[in-house]
Every structure is written in structure tokens, then in C-alpha cells.
C-alpha angles and dihedrals in degrees: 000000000000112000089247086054092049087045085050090050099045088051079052099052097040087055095042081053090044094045097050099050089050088051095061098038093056087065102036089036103051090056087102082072114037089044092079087047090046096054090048094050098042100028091228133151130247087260091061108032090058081067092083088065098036089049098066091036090052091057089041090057095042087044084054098061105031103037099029097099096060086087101059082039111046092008147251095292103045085040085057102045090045094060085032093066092037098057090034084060105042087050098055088047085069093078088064094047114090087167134088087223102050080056092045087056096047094051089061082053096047091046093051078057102056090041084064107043086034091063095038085055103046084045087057088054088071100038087059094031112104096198134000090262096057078052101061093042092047090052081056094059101039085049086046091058082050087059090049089053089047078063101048096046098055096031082055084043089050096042096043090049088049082062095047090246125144122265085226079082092075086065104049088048087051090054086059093048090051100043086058087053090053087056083047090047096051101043098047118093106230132213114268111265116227102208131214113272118273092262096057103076114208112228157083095316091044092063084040088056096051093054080079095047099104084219097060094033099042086055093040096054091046092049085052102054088046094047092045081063110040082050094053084065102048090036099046111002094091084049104047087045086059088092087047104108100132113116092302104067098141100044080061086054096049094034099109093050088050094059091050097045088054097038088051092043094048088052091058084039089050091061086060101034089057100058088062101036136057112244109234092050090058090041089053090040100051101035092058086054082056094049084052089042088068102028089064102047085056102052081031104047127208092320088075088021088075099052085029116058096043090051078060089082107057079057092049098048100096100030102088106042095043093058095042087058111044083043077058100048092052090079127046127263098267092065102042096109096050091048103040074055086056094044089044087047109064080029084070106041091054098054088045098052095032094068090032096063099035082060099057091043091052081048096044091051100027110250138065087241106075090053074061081059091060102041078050079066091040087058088045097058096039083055095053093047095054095052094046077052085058107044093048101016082194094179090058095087093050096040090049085061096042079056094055103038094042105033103021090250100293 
């Protein structure tokens, strides 16, 4: 292969990447918006409407664990296409359901799906990353392409609802969307895969056995905490904003898309923050204006709430991928795929149980605002734990050798 076919590959491969991870994000990030639809339509509580965000997280969690080491075994492209139909299927299923149920059923599909081509995908990002650093500030990008995806999916919900057209519609644009990235998948030469040694058997037990690795846990913990609360905005925020009617109307109404717009715009920003940063200090810093973000929606009620909680974003922005990165960097090459399951894993879990639970706290006292009260606690752990990351930084000596040994030190 000539060195400008390889180039034109690798720009392949990053925008198959980009473009997957906007797909799915047009269809688990717009659920802000089709939950109020959904409650009316349906005439369900809190408690049961969120299921349609802790269905899909439950089997990506589920997918994670189970299906993350099909990356390190058949490799990253088989692994891609294989999540690719599946969601692409259960999408365009949508157009026959008419019961909450029957949607409740295709979104744990869906979500088994995006446990498998997520993993193959996070997987790729190391097989076309050069240092570990490349690498953080390509899982940037490629989340910031998710946030570009959380803008598409509940501007299409809102657009479709102003014509009086069915939400369902998101998915079967999505299904399109996703048939086009197959074509892309299965034409794209991917980079040789170096798999694990022989004696290391590549299978359920093996990601199992991760969970217990310090490295893996102690990333994995942190991730959650920070994805309970960025859940706790795109699931509830739009509810909690209905009892906003003070001068800024407007900004209430737009509040969500706000949030996206400056979550999306500060992971482009991160790949350049962090060349000129170190990481643990930005982590600390902007997990602690979190932290404020939602103290003071809380002291300050739905009057701050709704400046608040958008500005949120531009503070979360960097969090995530980060994380997932540096978690990821922390194993070699061979195991990316097992370990990015275990990260999506507990990713998932915690963005299925977050809302969840914020949803049975607003029914038990009566209002969507004290579950804000909660995620408030989830922020105030995730800021401890950064700046404990900062002080002690206790993955930089393990990191410094998977540089060396993976990447040859660049």
C-alpha cells in the first residue's frame, strides 16, 4: 500500500469513527426531549418514562462486558459491522411498534449494538493512535463528534414534533445513517491487529478478570460518577425547566441545546487544551465548576438552574474522553477492546441507574428537583476525586512505561 493510500485510509477510518459515534448519539442523547412526548402518550410516571434511557444503557452495559473482547478476538472491523447491522435493524423496526413496551424492547437491542461497534471503535483509536497523547486528544475529537450528534437527534425530535410527526422518525433516519456507515466499514482497510499471546485466552472470564485490574477500576469509578451526573442534564433537565417562566424564557426553552452546543464546542477545544495543559490539573479544575454549576442550581432554584445547568457542559466537555483515554492507555494495544468493554461497562451502568434513580427520588417527594439534589452529590464526589487525581496523579508512573513500551516513547 503507497504511503498517500495509507493517508487516504487513516482519514477513512478517523471519519468512520466520527461518524459512528455521531450516529448513535443522535438517538441516546435526544431522550430529554422525547421523554415529555412519551409520558403524555403513554400516560406513564417519571419512574417509568426514564426507561426509555436506562433500557438501552442497561444493555450497553450488558453488551460491554459480554461482547468487549470481540475486538482483541475477530477484530476491530467484523466487531463494527456486526454492532453496525444490529443497531441498523433494530432502528428501522421502530416504523411497525405502536407500544411502549415493543420500544422499550428495541432500545436493549439497540444498546447491545452500540456496546459492540462502540468497543470496536474505541479499540481502532489505538491501532491508528501514534502516543498516548495523540490518543487523548483524538478521543476528544471523536466525543466531540458525539456531541455534535447530541445536537442533531433533539434538534430532528423538536423539528419533527413542530410538524406534528412522530419521534419514531429519528430512528428510522438514524437506520439510514447507519446503513451508509456499514458501506464505509466494509470497504476501509484497517490497521493490522497484534493480538494477545496464546496464553492469554481471549474471552468472557478474561474482561471479568480486568474489572479487578486498579488501573481499570479506579478509571472506571471516576467515568461513572462523571456520567451519573452529565445524564442527570439531557434526561431531566428539560423537565425540571418546565416551572421556569421568569425574563429568559427563551434561553429555558433552548437550555438543553445549549448544553449540547457547549459540551460539543469544549471537546474540539480539549484536543487543543490539553496540549498546553497537563491533564490532571484541567480534569480537577473543571470538574470542581461542575460541582458549582449544580450547587448553585440547587441554593439558587430554577431561576440559576436555567443559566446553570447548560453552562455545565462547557465544564463537562473534556471530562469523559479524557478519562476514557487515559483508563485505555493504561493497557497495551492487544487488550483495548476488553478494557474500553469494562470502561463502557460501568459507563453505562451509571447512566442507566443515575436517571433512574433521580426519577424515583423526584416521584417519592413529589418533584424532579430533588433527583437534582442527588446528581448535586454525584458532582461532589467526581470533584473530589479529580483533585485527589491531581494531587497524587497515582496512574503517571504506569502510563510513562505503556508509552514507552507501546509507542517507543513519542
Amino acid at each position: 500500500m503507497t504511503s498517500a493510500h495509507q493517508e487516504h485510509n487513516l482519514v477513512l477510518i478517523r471519519w468512520l469513527t466520527f461518524l459512528m459515534f455521531t450516529m448513535f448519539a443522535m438517538t441516546t442523547d435526544a431522550v430529554g426531549v422525547i421523554i415529555p412526548e412519551i409520558i403524555k402518550e403513554f400516560n406513564l410516571n417519571l419512574t417509568q418514562a426514564s426507561a426509555f434511557h436506562y433500557a438501552p444503557m442497561i444493555a450497553i452495559a450488558f453488551s460491554g462486558i459480554a461482547f468487549g473482547f470481540l475486538a482483541d478476538r475477530i477484530g476491530r472491523k467484523y466487531t463494527i459491522l456486526i454492532g453496525l447491522a444490529l443497531f441498523a435493524i433494530s432502528c428501522f423496526l421502530f416504523a411497525l411498534g405502536s407500544y411502549f413496551e415493543f420500544f422499550v424492547g428495541l432500545l436493549l437491542i439497540s444498546g447491545c449494538a452500540i456496546g459492540i461497534f462502540k468497543t470496536g471503535a474505541l479499540a481502532l483509536i489505538g491501532d491508528i493512535s501514534t502516543s498516548s497523547r495523540e490518543h487523548t486528544r483524538t478521543m476528544n475529537t471523536v466525543e466531540g463528534f458525539f456531541g455534535v450528534g447530541a445536537i442533531i437527534g433533539p434538534a430532528i425530535v423538536a423539528y419533527l414534533l413542530a410538524a406534528k410527526v412522530s419521534w419514531i422518525y429519528l430512528y428510522i433516519f438514524a437506520g439510514f445513517v447507519c446503513l451508509l456507515l456499514i458501506v464505509i466499514a466494509s470497504r476501509v482497510n484497517y490497521p493490522k491487529h497484534k493480538p494477545a499471546s496464546a496464553q492469554d485466552k481471549i474471552d468472557v472470564k478474561r474482561t471479568i478478570k480486568m474489572i479487578g485490574n486498579p488501573y481499570a477500576a479506579g478509571f472506571s469509578g471516576a467515568i461513572a460518577l462523571y456520567v451519573a451526573t452529565e445524564v442527570a442534564i439531557y434526561v431531566w433537565m428539560p423537565t425540571f425547566l418546565k416551572d421556569y417562566s421568569g425574563n429568559a424564557l427563551w434561553f429555558a426553552t433552548y437550555a438543553l441545546t445549549i448544553f449540547f452546543v457547549l459540551r460539543a464546542g469544549g471537546r474540539f477545544l480539549g484536543a487543543w487544551i490539553l496540549t498546553k495543559f497537563n491533564w490532571t490539573s484541567v480534569m480537577a479544575l473543571f470538574s470542581s465548576c461542575i460541582f458549582l454549576c449544580f450547587l448553585g442550581s440547587m441554593v439558587g432554584g430554577v431561576n440559576y438552574a436555567v443559566f446553570l445547568l447548560p453552562l455545565s457542559g462547557l465544564f463537562m466537555s473534556m471530562i469523559y474522553p479524557t478519562l476514557n483515554s487515559k483508563g485505555i492507555s493504561c493497557f497495551n494495544k492487544s487488550e483495548h477492546g476488553t478494557v474500553a468493554g469494562v470502561i463502557l461497562f460501568f459507563t453505562a451502568v451509571a447512566a442507566a441507574l443515575g436517571p433512574l434513580l433521580m426519577g424515583a427520588v423526584g416521584d417519592l417527594f413529589g418533584h424532579v428537583k430533588y433527583g437534582f439534589y442527588l446528581a448535586t452529590g454525584f458532582a461532589g464526589l467526581l470533584c473530589i476525586a479529580m483533585i485527589y487525581n491531581w494531587l497524587k496523579n497515582p496512574a503517571e508512573k504506569h502510563l510513562s512505561q505503556l508509552e514507552i513500551s507501546q509507542y517507543g516513547g513519542h
